[in-house]
Coordinates of C-alpha atoms in Angstrom, one line a residue:
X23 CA 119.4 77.1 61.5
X24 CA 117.1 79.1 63.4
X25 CA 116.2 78.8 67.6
X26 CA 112.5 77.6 67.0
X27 CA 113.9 74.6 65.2
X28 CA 116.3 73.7 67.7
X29 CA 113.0 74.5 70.0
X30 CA 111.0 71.9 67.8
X31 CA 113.7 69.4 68.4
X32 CA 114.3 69.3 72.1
X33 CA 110.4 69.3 72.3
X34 CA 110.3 66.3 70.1
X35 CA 113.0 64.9 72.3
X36 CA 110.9 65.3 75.8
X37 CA 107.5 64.3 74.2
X38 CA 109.2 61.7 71.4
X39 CA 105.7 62.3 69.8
X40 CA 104.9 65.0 66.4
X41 CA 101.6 65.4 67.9
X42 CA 102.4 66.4 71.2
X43 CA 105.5 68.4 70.6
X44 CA 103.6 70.3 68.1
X45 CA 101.1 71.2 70.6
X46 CA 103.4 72.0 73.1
X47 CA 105.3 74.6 71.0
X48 CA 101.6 75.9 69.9
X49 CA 102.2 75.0 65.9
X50 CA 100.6 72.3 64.0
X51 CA 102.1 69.1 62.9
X52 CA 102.9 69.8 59.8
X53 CA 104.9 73.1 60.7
X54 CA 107.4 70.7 62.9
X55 CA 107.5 68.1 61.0
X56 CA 109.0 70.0 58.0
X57 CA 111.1 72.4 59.9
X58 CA 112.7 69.2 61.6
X59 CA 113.5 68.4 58.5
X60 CA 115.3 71.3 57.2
X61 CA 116.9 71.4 60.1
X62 CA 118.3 67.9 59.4
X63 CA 119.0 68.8 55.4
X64 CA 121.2 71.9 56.6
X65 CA 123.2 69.5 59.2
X66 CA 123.5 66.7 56.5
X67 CA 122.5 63.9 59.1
X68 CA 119.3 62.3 60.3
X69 CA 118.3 63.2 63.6
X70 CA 114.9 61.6 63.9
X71 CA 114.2 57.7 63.2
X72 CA 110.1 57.8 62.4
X73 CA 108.6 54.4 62.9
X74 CA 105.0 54.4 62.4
X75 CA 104.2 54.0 66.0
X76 CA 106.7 55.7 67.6
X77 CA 109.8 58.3 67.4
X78 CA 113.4 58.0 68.2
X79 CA 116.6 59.9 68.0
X80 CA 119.5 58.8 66.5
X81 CA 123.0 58.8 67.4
X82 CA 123.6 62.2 65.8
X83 CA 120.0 63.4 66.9
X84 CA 120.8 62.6 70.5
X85 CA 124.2 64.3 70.4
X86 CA 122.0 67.7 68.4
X87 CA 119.7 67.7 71.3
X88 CA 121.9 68.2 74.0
X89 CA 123.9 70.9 72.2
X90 CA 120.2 72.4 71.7
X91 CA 120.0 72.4 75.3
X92 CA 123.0 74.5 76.3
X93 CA 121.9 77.1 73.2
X94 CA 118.8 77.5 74.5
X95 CA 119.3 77.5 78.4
X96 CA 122.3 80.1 77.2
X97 CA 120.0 82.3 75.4
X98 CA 117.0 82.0 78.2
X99 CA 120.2 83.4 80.1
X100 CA 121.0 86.0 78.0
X101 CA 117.2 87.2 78.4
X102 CA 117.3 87.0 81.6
X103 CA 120.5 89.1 82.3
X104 CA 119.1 91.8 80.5
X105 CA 116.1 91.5 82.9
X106 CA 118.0 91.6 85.6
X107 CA 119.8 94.0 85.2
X108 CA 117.0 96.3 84.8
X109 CA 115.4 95.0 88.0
X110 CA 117.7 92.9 89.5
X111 CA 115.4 91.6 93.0
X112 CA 112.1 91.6 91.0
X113 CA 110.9 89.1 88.5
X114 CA 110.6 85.5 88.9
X115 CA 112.4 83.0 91.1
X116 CA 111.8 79.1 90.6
X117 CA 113.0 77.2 93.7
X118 CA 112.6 73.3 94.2
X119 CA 112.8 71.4 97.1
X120 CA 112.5 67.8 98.0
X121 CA 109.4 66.3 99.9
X122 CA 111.4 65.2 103.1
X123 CA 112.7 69.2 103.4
X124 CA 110.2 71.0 101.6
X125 CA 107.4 71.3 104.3
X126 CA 109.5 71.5 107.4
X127 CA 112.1 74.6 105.6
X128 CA 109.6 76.4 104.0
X129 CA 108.1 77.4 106.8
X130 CA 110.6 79.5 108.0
X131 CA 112.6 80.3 104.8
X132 CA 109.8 81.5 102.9
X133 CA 108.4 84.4 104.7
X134 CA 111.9 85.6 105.3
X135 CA 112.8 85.9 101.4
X136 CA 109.9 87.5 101.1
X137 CA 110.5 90.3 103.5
X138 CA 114.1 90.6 101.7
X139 CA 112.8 90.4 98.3
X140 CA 108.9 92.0 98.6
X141 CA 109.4 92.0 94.5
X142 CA 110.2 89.0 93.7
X143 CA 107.5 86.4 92.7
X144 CA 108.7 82.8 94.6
X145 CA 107.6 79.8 92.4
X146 CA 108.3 76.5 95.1
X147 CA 108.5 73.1 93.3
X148 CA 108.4 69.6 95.5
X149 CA 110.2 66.8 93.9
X150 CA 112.2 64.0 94.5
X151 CA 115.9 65.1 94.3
X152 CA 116.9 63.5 91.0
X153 CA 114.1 65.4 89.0
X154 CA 115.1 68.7 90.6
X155 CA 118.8 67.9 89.3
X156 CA 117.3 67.1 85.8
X157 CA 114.9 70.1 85.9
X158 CA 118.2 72.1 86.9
X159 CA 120.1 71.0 84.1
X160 CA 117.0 71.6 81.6
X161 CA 116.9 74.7 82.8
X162 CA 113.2 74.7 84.2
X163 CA 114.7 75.7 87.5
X164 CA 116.5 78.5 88.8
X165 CA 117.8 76.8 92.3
X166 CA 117.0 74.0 94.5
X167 CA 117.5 72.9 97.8
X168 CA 119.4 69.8 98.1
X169 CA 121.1 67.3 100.6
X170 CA 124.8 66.9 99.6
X171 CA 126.8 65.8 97.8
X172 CA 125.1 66.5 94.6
X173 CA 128.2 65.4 91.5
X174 CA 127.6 68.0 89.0
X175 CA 130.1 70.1 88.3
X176 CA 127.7 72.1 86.1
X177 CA 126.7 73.5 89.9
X178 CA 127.2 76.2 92.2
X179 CA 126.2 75.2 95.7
X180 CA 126.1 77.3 98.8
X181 CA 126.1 75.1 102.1
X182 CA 123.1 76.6 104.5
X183 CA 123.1 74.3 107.4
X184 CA 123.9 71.1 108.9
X185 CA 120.6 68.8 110.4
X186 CA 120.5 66.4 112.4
X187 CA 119.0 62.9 112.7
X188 CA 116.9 61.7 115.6
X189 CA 115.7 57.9 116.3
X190 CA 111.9 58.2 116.9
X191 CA 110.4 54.9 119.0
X192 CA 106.9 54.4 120.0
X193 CA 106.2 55.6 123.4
X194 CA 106.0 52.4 125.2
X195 CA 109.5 51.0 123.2
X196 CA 112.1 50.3 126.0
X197 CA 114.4 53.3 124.2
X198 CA 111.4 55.4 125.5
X199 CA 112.8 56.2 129.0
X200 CA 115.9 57.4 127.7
X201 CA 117.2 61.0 126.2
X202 CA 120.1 59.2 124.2
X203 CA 121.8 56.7 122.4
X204 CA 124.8 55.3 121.1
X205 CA 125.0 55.3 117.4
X206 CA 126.2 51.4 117.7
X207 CA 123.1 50.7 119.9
X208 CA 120.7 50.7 116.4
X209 CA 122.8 47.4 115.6
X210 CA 120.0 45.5 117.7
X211 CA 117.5 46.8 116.0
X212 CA 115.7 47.1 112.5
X213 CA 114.3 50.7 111.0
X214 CA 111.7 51.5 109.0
X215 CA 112.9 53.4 105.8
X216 CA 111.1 55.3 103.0
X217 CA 110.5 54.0 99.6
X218 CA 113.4 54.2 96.5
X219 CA 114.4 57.7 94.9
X220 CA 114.0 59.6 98.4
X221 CA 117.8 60.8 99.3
X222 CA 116.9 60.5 102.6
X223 CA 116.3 56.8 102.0
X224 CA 119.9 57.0 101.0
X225 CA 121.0 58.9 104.1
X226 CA 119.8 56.4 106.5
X227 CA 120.6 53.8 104.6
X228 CA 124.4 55.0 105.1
X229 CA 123.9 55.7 108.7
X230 CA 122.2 51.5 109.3
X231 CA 125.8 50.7 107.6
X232 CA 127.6 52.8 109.6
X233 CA 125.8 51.4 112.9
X234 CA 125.4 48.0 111.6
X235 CA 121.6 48.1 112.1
X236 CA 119.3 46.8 109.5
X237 CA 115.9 47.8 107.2
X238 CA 112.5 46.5 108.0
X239 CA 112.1 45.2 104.3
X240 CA 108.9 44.1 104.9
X241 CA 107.6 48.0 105.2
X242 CA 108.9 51.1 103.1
X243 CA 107.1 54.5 103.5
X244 CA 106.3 57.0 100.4
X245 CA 106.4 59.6 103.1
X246 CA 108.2 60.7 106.0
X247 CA 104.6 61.5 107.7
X248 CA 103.8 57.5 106.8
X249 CA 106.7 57.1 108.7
X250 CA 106.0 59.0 111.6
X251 CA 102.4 57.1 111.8
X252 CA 103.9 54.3 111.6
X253 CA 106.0 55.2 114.9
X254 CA 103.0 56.8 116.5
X255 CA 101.3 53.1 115.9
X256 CA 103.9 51.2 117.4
X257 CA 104.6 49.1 114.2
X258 CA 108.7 50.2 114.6
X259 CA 111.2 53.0 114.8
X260 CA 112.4 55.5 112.2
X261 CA 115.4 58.4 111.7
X262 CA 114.0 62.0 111.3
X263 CA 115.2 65.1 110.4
X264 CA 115.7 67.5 112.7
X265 CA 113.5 70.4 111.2
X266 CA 110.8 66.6 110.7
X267 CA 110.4 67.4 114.7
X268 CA 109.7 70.9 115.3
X269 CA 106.5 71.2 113.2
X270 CA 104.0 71.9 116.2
X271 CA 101.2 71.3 113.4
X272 CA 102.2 67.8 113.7
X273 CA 101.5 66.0 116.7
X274 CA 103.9 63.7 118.2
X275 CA 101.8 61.4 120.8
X276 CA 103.1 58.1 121.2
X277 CA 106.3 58.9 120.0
X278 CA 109.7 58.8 121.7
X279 CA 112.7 60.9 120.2
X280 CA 116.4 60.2 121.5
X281 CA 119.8 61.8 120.2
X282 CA 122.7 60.2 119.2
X283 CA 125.0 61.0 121.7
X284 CA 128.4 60.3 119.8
X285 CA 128.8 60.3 116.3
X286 CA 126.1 62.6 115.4
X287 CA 125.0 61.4 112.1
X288 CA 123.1 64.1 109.9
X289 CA 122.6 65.7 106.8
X290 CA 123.9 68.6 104.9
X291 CA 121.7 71.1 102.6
X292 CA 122.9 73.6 100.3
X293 CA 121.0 75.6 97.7
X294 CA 122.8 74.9 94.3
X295 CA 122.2 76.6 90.7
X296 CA 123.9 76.3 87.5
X297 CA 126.9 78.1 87.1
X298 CA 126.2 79.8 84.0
X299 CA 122.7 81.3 85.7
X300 CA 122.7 85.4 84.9
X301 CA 120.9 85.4 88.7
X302 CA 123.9 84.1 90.5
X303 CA 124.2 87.5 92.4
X304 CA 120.3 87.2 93.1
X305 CA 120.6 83.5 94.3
X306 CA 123.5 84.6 96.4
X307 CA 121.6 86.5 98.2
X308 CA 119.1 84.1 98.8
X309 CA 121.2 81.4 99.4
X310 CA 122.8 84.2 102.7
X311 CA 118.9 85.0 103.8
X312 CA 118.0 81.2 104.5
X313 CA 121.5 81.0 106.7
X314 CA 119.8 83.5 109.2
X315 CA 117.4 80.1 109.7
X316 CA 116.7 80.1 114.0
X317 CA 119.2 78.1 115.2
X318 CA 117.1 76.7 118.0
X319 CA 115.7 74.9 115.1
X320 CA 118.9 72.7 114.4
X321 CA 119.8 73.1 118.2
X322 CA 120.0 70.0 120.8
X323 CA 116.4 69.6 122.4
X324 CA 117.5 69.4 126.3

């Protein structure tokens, strides 16, 4: 059994194609076809069910590919500890971040881990937070921002900072004249939300529940900008983040924002990696640089 077999089947796993998988391990079809095969007459099982149309794993395949997984993510780590450790803050770093963080953190994150770490080459991926978990587990990431709580104990996370929501009305909504609210105030009224598979979908989903307010079903957003339009047009009200409010590249006409003046709902990031990583020192450090965010940032607004 050799690692480019095990290779050949996690790639037939993601693609469940020959074709494809062969191209994207740069040998021919032939090649993976018959070291797939070997690989199943040494094991003693099948591991592939070919139909003529398409591919499938069997029981026995699907158990071989996640082992294949851990081997390989454990040997990718045991090249990169030997990189490391001859240049520990150069290299490569492969951060994610999800779309309703991504362009209001980066901002101010980036440019200070670069002036930390002027070696290390930052790779930034936006993606919905259930694909960076997956691409975390794969192994295709190195770290990723993230909203808790994330269940996977196969993570390390390091808390960075605690943000807080604010209601955004139109400027001519009654709310408008005033700073502040009561979190059980939003009972009276209905918010817009953002689409399925955005956490913070989830997160104001939990803090409607909590206030006993309600969704405007008859409108979901695929962006938190969408949202803000939306506000700005006077079509209905919205949470935001925090960090959502203090882009001055974003103008804010027509919209109102209050604080909640009780229960303070909000969300917490962390950066998380896998615990077996050989750059936890590395994303330690990271993790400790994106702390020193401006507080003023996260602060009250009057």
């Amino acid at each position: 059994m050799t690692l480019r077999e095990l290779q050949y089947l996690v790639a037939l796993a993601d693609h469940r194609n020959f074709r494809r998988a062969a191209e994207a391990c740069l040998v021919s079809q032939p090649t993976l076809s018959t070291q797939l095969r070997k690989l199943e007459e040494e094991l003693g099982v099948p591991l592939v069910e070919r139909a003529p149309r398409r591919v499938m794993l069997t029981p026995a395949g699907r158990e071989a590919v996640e082992r294949a997984r851990r081997i390989l993510d454990e040997v990718e780590q045991l090249k990169e500890g030997a990189r490391r450790s001859c240049a520990a803050e150069a290299g490569a770093l492969k951060l994610g971040v999800f779309p309703t963080l991504g362009p209001y953190l980066l901002p101010h994150v980036v440019p200070l881990i670069r002036a930390r770490f002027p070696d290390l080459e930052l790779l930034l991926f936006e993606e919905k937070s259930a694909a960076l978990i997956s691409r975390l587990n794969y192994g295709t990431l190195d770290a990723a921002f993230l909203a808790l709580p994330v269940h996977d104990s196969h993570f390390h996370s390091e808390f960075l900072f605690e943000e807080p929501f604010l209601l955004a009305v139109p400027g001519t909504h009654a709310l408008a004249s005033r700073d502040n609210l009561s979190i059980t105030e939003l009972s009276r009224y209905n918010l817009m939300l953002l689409e399925d598979g955005h956490c913070l979908r989830d997160q104001a989903l939990d803090v409607c529940q909590m206030a006993g307010a309600r969704e405007k079903s008859e409108f979901r957003a695929t962006s938190l900008e969408t949202l803000r339009q939306m506000v700005a047009a006077g079509v209905g009200m919205t949470l935001l983040p925090m960090l959502a409010t203090r882009n001055p590249a974003q103008p804010a006409e027509n919209i109102h924002l209050l604080e909640f003046s009780d229960s303070k709902p909000s969300r917490q990031i962390a950066m998380l990696w896998r615990k077996t990583s050989a750059m936890g020192r590395l994303l330690a450090d990271v993790a400790q640089v994106c702390r020193a965010l401006p507080q003023e940032l996260l602060a009250r607004r009057h």
